[in-house]
Amino acid sequence: MATITEAKIIVTSPGRNFVTLKITTSDGVTGLGDATLNGRELAVAHYLQDHVAPLLPGRDPDRIEDMWQYLYKGAYWRRGPVTMTAIAAVDTALWDIKGKVAGMPVYDLLGGRARDSAMVYGHASGATLPALLDDVERFQDLGYRAVRVQAAVPGLSGTYGVRHGTVYEPAGGSLPEEQVWSTEAYLDFAPHYLAAVREKFGSGLHLLHDVHHRLTPTEAAHFGRRVEDLRLFWMEDPTPAEAQESFRGIRQATTTPIAVGEVFNSVWDCQQLITERLIDYIRASVVHAGGITHLRRIFNLAELYQVRTGSHGATDLSPVSMAAAVHLDVTVPNFGVQEYMEHDPLTHEVFRPAYELSDGALHPSDVPGLGVELDEEPAARFPYEPKYLPVHRRTDGSVHDW
Ligand code: EZ4
Ligand code: CO
C-alpha cells in the first residue's frame, strides 16, 4: 500500500494570493488541492500546517471518504470556512492522486461525463452604460453564451463587481477599503441597465446579475419583480442567507431565478434552501465547501429538488479549484453553469491548468487526475501580500451586509 509521505503548503501571490496543498505519496505521486480563502489566506495555511499536515504521513491516500470523515468529525469542531477549506484541499489533492494512479481523469472516477463541457459565464461591467454594453459585446464576440452584468451605481464612489483594468480582481488594499453603499441608488438604476442590455443583445444571451447580498428580503422581492420580464438567468445573492427561511418571501414574490451559496461551506448552509426549493441554483464551490467529496453531496441533494449548480469561480479560486470544478460539473446531471474569470497572466507562470475554454464552455482535460501543475520555482518568487475585500457602509456610517 502506498502511503502519504509529505503534505506541503505553498503560499504564493502571482497576481493575487493563493494557498495550495501538495500531497506526495510513497510511490512519488503528487496531488494538488486549492486552500485559498480570500483575505483570510494565512488562517487556512496555518490550519493545514499546524493541525492537518502532521496527521497525514503514513495514511492511505486511496481512502478519500475516510480521510474526509476523519478530518471533519475527528476535529470535534465542525464546519466553518477555515476548516472546510482546509479539508477541501486535502480532499481535492487525494482525488488528483487517485486519478493519476488509476490513469483516469477525475471526471471518470466520478462516474464519467454527463455532458461534454461546462458552460461558463463571463463578467461584463462598466463605469457607464455605453462602457457596459461594449463589454457585453466583447464577451459575446469571445463566444460566451452567458454574461454577468454589473454597472457602477451613479453617485457612489465605487461599486463592487465593476472591473478596473483587464483582470477582475475583488481583493484590493493591504487594509480593507471602505466603500459607501446606497440601496436606493442601486434599486433606481440597476433595472434600467439590465433592460438596456437585454434590449441590445436580444433573448439569445443568458444574462446574470449579482446583488452581493446587499438587499433585505423585501427589497430583493421588489427587485426580482421589477426585472422579471427581462428573463434573467439568475439574480445572485439577493440577501444574506444565514436565515435560510428569509428566501421564502422572495421566492413567493417573483419568478426571477435565484442563485446563492458562494460563501457556503457545508450542506447545512443550504439544506433548507434546497429541500424547500427556495433557490434555483446552488453556488457552493469545491474549495470552500469541503472538496469534491462534500460538494458532490450538495449537488446530489440539489438534484432531487430540481435545483441546478452554478459554482463560484472568481479569480480567488485558483486554477486547481477550476480544474476540480470542471471535472465535477461535467459529471452531475443537474449542472447549470460555472462561473469563470480569466486569471492574471502571472498566475499562469505558477499554475498550468490543462482545461480549455472554447464556445463559452470549459472543457476538462483528459489527462489522469485533475490536469493541473504547480511550478514551485516561480511560486517562490511571489511572496504573500495582505490583500482584503472591501467593507461597505450605509450612508449613516453603519456596516452594511455584503
Ligand atoms: O465576491 O470572489 O460572484 N462572484 C463574486 C466574487 C466574490 C469574491 C469573494 O472572494 O461575488 O466577486
Ligand atoms: Co457573487
Short mmCIF file of C-alpha atoms and ligand atoms in Angstrom, two decimals:
data_model
loop_
_atom_site.label_atom_id
_atom_site.label_comp_id
_atom_site.label_asym_id
_atom_site.label_seq_id
_atom_site.Cartn_x
_atom_site.Cartn_y
_atom_site.Cartn_z
CA MET A 1 0.00 0.00 0.00
CA ALA A 2 1.25 3.47 -0.88
CA THR A 3 1.17 5.94 1.97
CA ILE A 4 1.21 9.69 2.21
CA THR A 5 4.78 10.83 2.84
CA GLU A 6 4.53 14.61 2.66
CA ALA A 7 2.00 17.44 2.80
CA LYS A 8 3.43 20.77 1.73
CA ILE A 9 1.64 24.10 1.97
CA ILE A 10 2.57 26.55 -0.79
CA VAL A 11 1.62 30.21 -0.34
CA THR A 12 2.23 32.30 -3.43
CA SER A 13 0.97 35.56 -4.91
CA PRO A 14 1.30 35.53 -8.71
CA GLY A 15 -1.17 38.34 -9.40
CA ARG A 16 -3.09 37.51 -6.21
CA ASN A 17 -2.70 35.29 -3.16
CA PHE A 18 -3.19 31.54 -3.42
CA VAL A 19 -2.70 28.77 -0.86
CA THR A 20 -2.13 25.30 -2.31
CA LEU A 21 -1.65 21.93 -0.64
CA LYS A 22 0.65 19.45 -2.36
CA ILE A 23 0.47 15.86 -1.12
CA THR A 24 3.14 13.33 -2.09
CA THR A 25 2.87 9.54 -1.71
CA SER A 26 5.48 6.85 -1.11
CA ASP A 27 5.15 5.97 -4.82
CA GLY A 28 6.18 9.52 -5.72
CA VAL A 29 2.71 10.52 -6.95
CA THR A 30 1.67 14.10 -6.16
CA GLY A 31 -1.74 15.72 -5.87
CA LEU A 32 -2.82 19.36 -5.57
CA GLY A 33 -5.65 20.98 -3.64
CA ASP A 34 -6.62 24.66 -3.52
CA ALA A 35 -6.87 26.13 0.01
CA THR A 36 -7.36 29.81 -0.83
CA LEU A 37 -9.76 31.78 1.38
CA ASN A 38 -9.76 35.35 0.11
CA GLY A 39 -8.50 37.79 2.75
CA ARG A 40 -8.02 35.02 5.33
CA GLU A 41 -5.40 33.00 3.44
CA LEU A 42 -2.93 32.55 6.27
CA ALA A 43 -5.57 31.19 8.66
CA VAL A 44 -6.07 28.20 6.34
CA ALA A 45 -2.33 27.88 5.65
CA HIS A 46 -1.70 27.62 9.41
CA TYR A 47 -4.64 25.28 9.98
CA LEU A 48 -3.13 22.97 7.39
CA GLN A 49 0.46 23.41 8.54
CA ASP A 50 -0.16 23.08 12.27
CA HIS A 51 -3.17 20.79 12.53
CA VAL A 52 -3.55 18.74 9.34
CA ALA A 53 -0.14 18.15 7.74
CA PRO A 54 1.21 16.35 10.87
CA LEU A 55 -1.73 13.88 10.72
CA LEU A 56 -1.21 12.77 7.13
CA PRO A 57 2.12 10.87 6.84
CA GLY A 58 1.56 7.10 6.87
CA ARG A 59 -2.12 7.33 5.88
CA ASP A 60 -3.62 5.58 2.86
CA PRO A 61 -4.20 8.16 0.07
CA ASP A 62 -6.82 5.87 -1.53
CA ARG A 63 -9.30 6.27 1.33
CA ILE A 64 -10.73 9.62 0.33
CA GLU A 65 -14.08 9.26 2.09
CA ASP A 66 -12.42 8.05 5.28
CA MET A 67 -9.99 10.97 5.21
CA TRP A 68 -12.90 13.38 4.84
CA GLN A 69 -14.75 11.86 7.81
CA TYR A 70 -11.55 11.76 9.87
CA LEU A 71 -10.81 15.44 9.33
CA TYR A 72 -14.44 16.61 9.68
CA LYS A 73 -15.69 14.51 12.57
CA GLY A 74 -12.32 13.88 14.14
CA ALA A 75 -11.59 17.56 14.76
CA TYR A 76 -14.68 17.86 17.02
CA TRP A 77 -15.11 21.45 15.71
CA ARG A 78 -17.23 21.11 12.60
CA ARG A 79 -17.91 23.37 9.63
CA GLY A 80 -16.71 26.95 9.19
CA PRO A 81 -14.87 28.39 6.19
CA VAL A 82 -11.33 27.84 7.51
CA THR A 83 -11.88 24.20 8.47
CA MET A 84 -13.87 23.33 5.36
CA THR A 85 -11.35 24.99 3.03
CA ALA A 86 -8.54 23.01 4.68
CA ILE A 87 -10.49 19.75 4.34
CA ALA A 88 -11.25 20.66 0.72
CA ALA A 89 -7.55 20.98 -0.05
CA VAL A 90 -6.77 17.50 1.27
CA ASP A 91 -9.81 16.00 -0.46
CA THR A 92 -9.03 17.59 -3.83
CA ALA A 93 -5.37 16.51 -3.66
CA LEU A 94 -6.42 12.91 -2.95
CA TRP A 95 -8.80 12.86 -5.95
CA ASP A 96 -5.92 14.17 -8.08
CA ILE A 97 -3.66 11.38 -6.78
CA LYS A 98 -6.32 8.71 -7.29
CA GLY A 99 -6.80 9.81 -10.87
CA LYS A 100 -3.09 9.74 -11.60
CA VAL A 101 -2.72 6.28 -10.04
CA ALA A 102 -5.74 4.95 -11.95
CA GLY A 103 -4.68 6.64 -15.19
CA MET A 104 -8.06 8.37 -15.39
CA PRO A 105 -9.23 11.97 -15.46
CA VAL A 106 -11.15 12.79 -12.27
CA TYR A 107 -14.44 13.02 -14.19
CA ASP A 108 -14.11 9.32 -14.98
CA LEU A 109 -13.54 8.48 -11.32
CA LEU A 110 -16.79 10.36 -10.62
CA GLY A 111 -18.80 8.19 -12.98
CA GLY A 112 -17.94 9.70 -16.32
CA ARG A 113 -19.16 12.70 -18.23
CA ALA A 114 -22.86 13.51 -18.37
CA ARG A 115 -22.01 16.33 -20.82
CA ASP A 116 -19.04 17.28 -22.94
CA SER A 117 -18.22 20.60 -21.32
CA ALA A 118 -19.34 23.07 -18.69
CA MET A 119 -20.97 26.30 -19.90
CA VAL A 120 -19.41 29.29 -18.15
CA TYR A 121 -20.42 32.87 -17.64
CA GLY A 122 -18.12 35.84 -18.08
CA HIS A 123 -18.14 39.14 -16.20
CA ALA A 124 -19.09 42.22 -18.16
CA SER A 125 -19.04 45.51 -16.31
CA GLY A 126 -18.80 49.22 -16.94
CA ALA A 127 -18.42 52.57 -15.24
CA THR A 128 -21.15 53.84 -17.62
CA LEU A 129 -23.92 52.18 -19.61
CA PRO A 130 -22.15 52.56 -23.01
CA ALA A 131 -19.00 51.01 -21.49
CA LEU A 132 -21.06 48.14 -20.11
CA LEU A 133 -22.73 47.50 -23.49
CA ASP A 134 -19.29 47.41 -25.15
CA ASP A 135 -18.05 44.96 -22.56
CA VAL A 136 -21.03 42.62 -23.00
CA GLU A 137 -20.36 42.69 -26.74
CA ARG A 138 -16.71 41.79 -26.13
CA PHE A 139 -17.77 38.67 -24.19
CA GLN A 140 -20.29 37.73 -26.86
CA ASP A 141 -17.56 38.08 -29.51
CA LEU A 142 -15.34 35.80 -27.41
CA GLY A 143 -18.01 33.11 -27.68
CA TYR A 144 -19.58 33.42 -24.23
CA ARG A 145 -23.22 32.33 -24.09
CA ALA A 146 -23.78 33.69 -20.58
CA VAL A 147 -22.63 37.00 -19.12
CA ARG A 148 -22.89 38.56 -15.67
CA VAL A 149 -23.79 42.23 -15.99
CA GLN A 150 -22.73 44.87 -13.40
CA ALA A 151 -22.53 48.66 -13.78
CA ALA A 152 -21.25 51.34 -11.43
CA VAL A 153 -24.09 52.93 -9.47
CA PRO A 154 -24.17 56.69 -10.18
CA GLY A 155 -23.40 58.81 -7.14
CA LEU A 156 -21.33 56.16 -5.33
CA SER A 157 -17.54 56.46 -5.25
CA GLY A 158 -17.07 52.80 -6.13
CA THR A 159 -19.26 49.81 -6.97
CA TYR A 160 -18.05 46.32 -6.10
CA GLY A 161 -18.10 43.94 -9.06
CA VAL A 162 -17.06 46.52 -11.66
CA ARG A 163 -13.72 45.63 -13.22
CA HIS A 164 -10.80 48.05 -13.27
CA GLY A 165 -8.29 47.22 -15.99
CA THR A 166 -8.23 43.92 -17.81
CA VAL A 167 -8.40 41.43 -14.92
CA TYR A 168 -11.33 41.27 -12.49
CA GLU A 169 -9.84 41.28 -9.03
CA PRO A 170 -12.10 41.59 -5.98
CA ALA A 171 -9.36 41.93 -3.32
CA GLY A 172 -7.66 45.28 -3.05
CA GLY A 173 -5.79 47.13 -0.34
CA SER A 174 -3.41 45.92 2.33
CA LEU A 175 -6.19 47.03 4.70
CA PRO A 176 -9.86 46.67 3.70
CA GLU A 177 -11.03 49.62 1.65
CA GLU A 178 -14.28 51.12 2.96
CA GLN A 179 -16.96 51.94 0.39
CA VAL A 180 -20.34 53.61 0.80
CA TRP A 181 -23.39 51.73 -0.43
CA SER A 182 -26.82 53.17 -1.21
CA THR A 183 -29.56 50.65 -1.81
CA GLU A 184 -31.88 53.38 -3.03
CA ALA A 185 -29.45 54.50 -5.75
CA TYR A 186 -28.89 50.87 -6.77
CA LEU A 187 -32.59 49.97 -6.94
CA ASP A 188 -33.30 53.06 -9.02
CA PHE A 189 -30.53 52.31 -11.52
CA ALA A 190 -29.93 48.57 -11.90
CA PRO A 191 -33.23 47.59 -13.61
CA HIS A 192 -32.55 50.21 -16.30
CA TYR A 193 -29.14 48.98 -17.31
CA LEU A 194 -30.24 45.35 -17.22
CA ALA A 195 -33.14 46.29 -19.53
CA ALA A 196 -30.75 48.15 -21.85
CA VAL A 197 -28.51 45.09 -22.12
CA ARG A 198 -31.47 42.79 -22.85
CA GLU A 199 -32.76 45.20 -25.45
CA LYS A 200 -29.44 45.45 -27.26
CA PHE A 201 -28.49 41.77 -27.19
CA GLY A 202 -31.90 40.16 -27.51
CA SER A 203 -33.06 36.92 -26.00
CA GLY A 204 -30.19 34.73 -27.19
CA LEU A 205 -27.70 35.66 -24.47
CA HIS A 206 -28.03 34.45 -20.87
CA LEU A 207 -27.91 37.47 -18.53
CA LEU A 208 -26.91 37.11 -14.90
CA HIS A 209 -26.71 39.75 -12.18
CA ASP A 210 -25.02 39.71 -8.76
CA VAL A 211 -26.68 41.60 -5.90
CA HIS A 212 -23.84 40.71 -3.46
CA HIS A 213 -26.22 40.18 -0.52
CA ARG A 214 -26.99 43.91 -0.37
CA LEU A 215 -30.81 43.81 -0.17
CA THR A 216 -33.29 42.92 2.53
CA PRO A 217 -35.67 40.07 1.62
CA THR A 218 -38.41 42.62 0.89
CA GLU A 219 -36.14 44.75 -1.30
CA ALA A 220 -34.98 41.61 -3.08
CA ALA A 221 -38.59 40.59 -3.77
CA HIS A 222 -39.22 44.05 -5.21
CA PHE A 223 -36.09 43.89 -7.35
CA GLY A 224 -36.92 40.40 -8.64
CA ARG A 225 -40.34 41.61 -9.73
CA ARG A 226 -39.01 44.71 -11.44
CA VAL A 227 -36.64 42.67 -13.63
CA GLU A 228 -38.93 39.67 -14.11
CA ASP A 229 -39.74 40.31 -17.77
CA LEU A 230 -36.03 40.54 -18.63
CA ARG A 231 -35.86 36.77 -18.03
CA LEU A 232 -32.55 36.83 -16.19
CA PHE A 233 -30.69 33.53 -15.96
CA TRP A 234 -30.41 34.40 -12.26
CA MET A 235 -30.19 37.09 -9.64
CA GLU A 236 -27.33 36.14 -7.37
CA ASP A 237 -27.10 36.53 -3.60
CA PRO A 238 -30.18 38.78 -3.31
CA THR A 239 -29.96 38.79 0.50
CA PRO A 240 -27.69 37.24 3.16
CA ALA A 241 -28.54 33.57 3.63
CA GLU A 242 -27.80 32.85 7.27
CA ALA A 243 -31.58 32.75 7.81
CA GLN A 244 -32.48 30.35 5.02
CA GLU A 245 -36.22 30.86 5.54
CA SER A 246 -35.84 34.53 4.54
CA PHE A 247 -35.74 33.34 0.91
CA ARG A 248 -39.37 32.22 1.12
CA GLY A 249 -40.75 35.71 0.64
CA ILE A 250 -38.50 36.40 -2.35
CA ARG A 251 -39.47 33.09 -3.87
CA GLN A 252 -43.19 33.72 -3.48
CA ALA A 253 -42.99 37.26 -4.83
CA THR A 254 -41.11 36.65 -8.07
CA THR A 255 -40.24 34.11 -10.74
CA THR A 256 -36.80 35.65 -11.31
CA PRO A 257 -34.48 32.68 -10.69
CA ILE A 258 -32.39 32.85 -7.52
CA ALA A 259 -28.75 31.76 -7.06
CA VAL A 260 -26.90 31.72 -3.77
CA GLY A 261 -24.05 29.97 -1.98
CA GLU A 262 -20.60 31.33 -2.80
CA VAL A 263 -19.95 31.83 0.93
CA PHE A 264 -21.42 28.48 1.98
CA ASN A 265 -19.12 25.84 3.39
CA SER A 266 -21.36 22.84 4.00
CA VAL A 267 -24.65 21.23 3.08
CA TRP A 268 -26.04 22.59 6.35
CA ASP A 269 -25.85 26.12 4.89
CA CYS A 270 -28.29 25.19 2.13
CA GLN A 271 -30.29 22.18 3.30
CA GLN A 272 -33.49 24.20 3.76
CA LEU A 273 -32.88 26.34 0.67
CA ILE A 274 -32.66 23.16 -1.38
CA THR A 275 -35.27 20.92 0.21
CA GLU A 276 -37.89 23.69 0.27
CA ARG A 277 -36.91 24.69 -3.28
CA LEU A 278 -36.29 28.29 -2.22
CA ILE A 279 -33.50 28.68 -4.81
CA ASP A 280 -32.83 27.66 -8.40
CA TYR A 281 -29.01 27.48 -8.37
CA ILE A 282 -26.57 26.45 -5.66
CA ARG A 283 -23.23 28.29 -5.92
CA ALA A 284 -21.12 26.36 -3.40
CA SER A 285 -17.60 25.59 -4.63
CA VAL A 286 -15.07 22.77 -4.36
CA VAL A 287 -12.60 24.89 -2.40
CA HIS A 288 -14.92 26.45 0.17
CA ALA A 289 -17.40 23.59 0.65
CA GLY A 290 -15.23 20.67 1.69
CA GLY A 291 -13.83 19.48 -1.61
CA ILE A 292 -15.17 17.27 -4.38
CA THR A 293 -16.47 14.72 -1.85
CA HIS A 294 -18.71 17.15 0.01
CA LEU A 295 -19.72 19.35 -2.92
CA ARG A 296 -20.89 16.25 -4.78
CA ARG A 297 -23.21 15.50 -1.83
CA ILE A 298 -24.65 19.02 -2.02
CA PHE A 299 -25.14 18.71 -5.78
CA ASN A 300 -26.77 15.30 -5.42
CA LEU A 301 -29.21 16.63 -2.81
CA ALA A 302 -29.95 19.59 -5.09
CA GLU A 303 -30.73 17.27 -7.98
CA LEU A 304 -33.56 15.66 -6.01
CA TYR A 305 -35.25 19.08 -5.77
CA GLN A 306 -34.55 20.34 -9.30
CA VAL A 307 -32.00 22.84 -8.05
CA ARG A 308 -29.13 23.23 -10.50
CA THR A 309 -25.47 24.02 -9.92
CA GLY A 310 -23.72 27.33 -10.60
CA SER A 311 -20.44 27.19 -8.70
CA HIS A 312 -18.46 30.21 -7.63
CA GLY A 313 -15.36 30.68 -9.81
CA ALA A 314 -13.87 34.15 -9.33
CA THR A 315 -10.13 34.83 -9.61
CA ASP A 316 -9.63 33.93 -5.93
CA LEU A 317 -10.40 30.31 -6.86
CA SER A 318 -7.10 29.03 -8.20
CA PRO A 319 -6.66 27.02 -11.41
CA VAL A 320 -6.55 23.94 -9.15
CA SER A 321 -10.09 24.77 -7.97
CA MET A 322 -11.24 25.47 -11.50
CA ALA A 323 -9.88 22.15 -12.74
CA ALA A 324 -11.66 20.28 -9.93
CA ALA A 325 -14.87 22.24 -10.58
CA VAL A 326 -14.91 21.39 -14.28
CA HIS A 327 -14.38 17.67 -13.59
CA LEU A 328 -17.32 17.66 -11.17
CA ASP A 329 -19.50 19.93 -13.35
CA VAL A 330 -19.39 17.61 -16.34
CA THR A 331 -20.48 14.61 -14.27
CA VAL A 332 -23.53 15.93 -12.40
CA PRO A 333 -26.91 15.69 -14.17
CA ASN A 334 -28.14 18.95 -12.61
CA PHE A 335 -25.27 21.15 -13.80
CA GLY A 336 -26.42 24.69 -14.59
CA VAL A 337 -23.47 26.98 -15.27
CA GLN A 338 -19.93 27.54 -14.00
CA GLU A 339 -18.59 30.97 -13.04
CA TYR A 340 -15.29 31.67 -14.78
CA MET A 341 -12.86 34.57 -14.74
CA GLU A 342 -9.58 34.70 -16.58
CA HIS A 343 -6.71 34.71 -14.13
CA ASP A 344 -3.93 37.28 -14.25
CA PRO A 345 -1.26 36.12 -16.74
CA LEU A 346 1.20 35.97 -13.80
CA THR A 347 -0.97 33.26 -12.22
CA HIS A 348 -0.17 31.02 -15.20
CA GLU A 349 3.56 31.36 -14.53
CA VAL A 350 2.89 29.22 -11.44
CA PHE A 351 -0.24 27.19 -12.27
CA ARG A 352 -0.56 25.31 -15.55
CA PRO A 353 -4.09 24.02 -16.00
CA ALA A 354 -4.96 21.79 -18.94
CA TYR A 355 -8.67 22.65 -19.14
CA GLU A 356 -9.64 24.70 -22.18
CA LEU A 357 -12.14 27.44 -22.83
CA SER A 358 -13.97 27.32 -26.15
CA ASP A 359 -17.50 28.12 -27.31
CA GLY A 360 -18.23 29.71 -23.94
CA ALA A 361 -17.57 26.48 -22.07
CA LEU A 362 -14.73 24.90 -20.11
CA HIS A 363 -13.59 21.54 -21.40
CA PRO A 364 -11.88 19.29 -18.86
CA SER A 365 -8.57 17.77 -19.82
CA ASP A 366 -8.45 14.01 -20.25
CA VAL A 367 -5.04 13.61 -18.62
CA PRO A 368 -5.02 11.47 -15.45
CA GLY A 369 -6.03 13.33 -12.29
CA LEU A 370 -7.10 16.99 -12.28
CA GLY A 371 -4.78 18.03 -15.09
CA VAL A 372 -3.09 20.98 -13.39
CA GLU A 373 0.53 21.54 -12.44
CA LEU A 374 2.13 23.93 -9.98
CA ASP A 375 5.68 25.07 -10.66
CA GLU A 376 7.30 25.67 -7.27
CA GLU A 377 10.27 27.66 -8.51
CA PRO A 378 8.26 30.63 -9.85
CA ALA A 379 5.84 30.26 -6.91
CA ALA A 380 8.67 31.17 -4.56
CA ARG A 381 9.22 34.43 -6.43
CA PHE A 382 5.77 35.76 -5.49
CA PRO A 383 5.56 36.15 -1.70
CA TYR A 384 2.24 36.63 0.13
CA GLU A 385 0.96 40.20 0.31
CA PRO A 386 -2.01 41.05 2.53
CA LYS A 387 -5.00 41.95 0.34
CA TYR A 388 -8.53 42.38 1.56
CA LEU A 389 -12.04 42.61 0.20
CA PRO A 390 -13.67 46.00 0.80
CA VAL A 391 -16.08 46.72 3.63
CA HIS A 392 -19.34 48.51 2.85
CA ARG A 393 -21.07 51.12 4.96
CA ARG A 394 -24.51 52.68 4.69
CA THR A 395 -24.80 56.40 4.20
CA ASP A 396 -25.29 56.68 8.00
CA GLY A 397 -21.87 55.05 8.54
CA SER A 398 -23.04 51.64 9.82
CA VAL A 399 -21.55 48.48 8.35
CA HIS A 400 -23.66 47.07 5.54
CA ASP A 401 -24.30 43.48 4.56
CA TRP A 402 -22.28 42.00 1.78
O1 EZ4 B 1 -17.16 38.44 -4.06
O2 EZ4 B 1 -14.78 36.03 -5.24
O3 EZ4 B 1 -19.69 36.04 -7.91
N1 EZ4 B 1 -18.60 36.41 -7.60
C1 EZ4 B 1 -18.35 37.23 -6.60
C2 EZ4 B 1 -16.91 37.50 -6.26
C3 EZ4 B 1 -16.70 37.31 -4.77
C4 EZ4 B 1 -15.25 37.09 -4.46
C5 EZ4 B 1 -15.06 36.79 -2.97
O4 EZ4 B 1 -13.76 36.37 -2.71
O5 EZ4 B 1 -19.28 37.72 -5.99
O6 EZ4 B 1 -16.52 38.77 -6.67
CO CO B 2 -21.12 36.67 -6.29
#
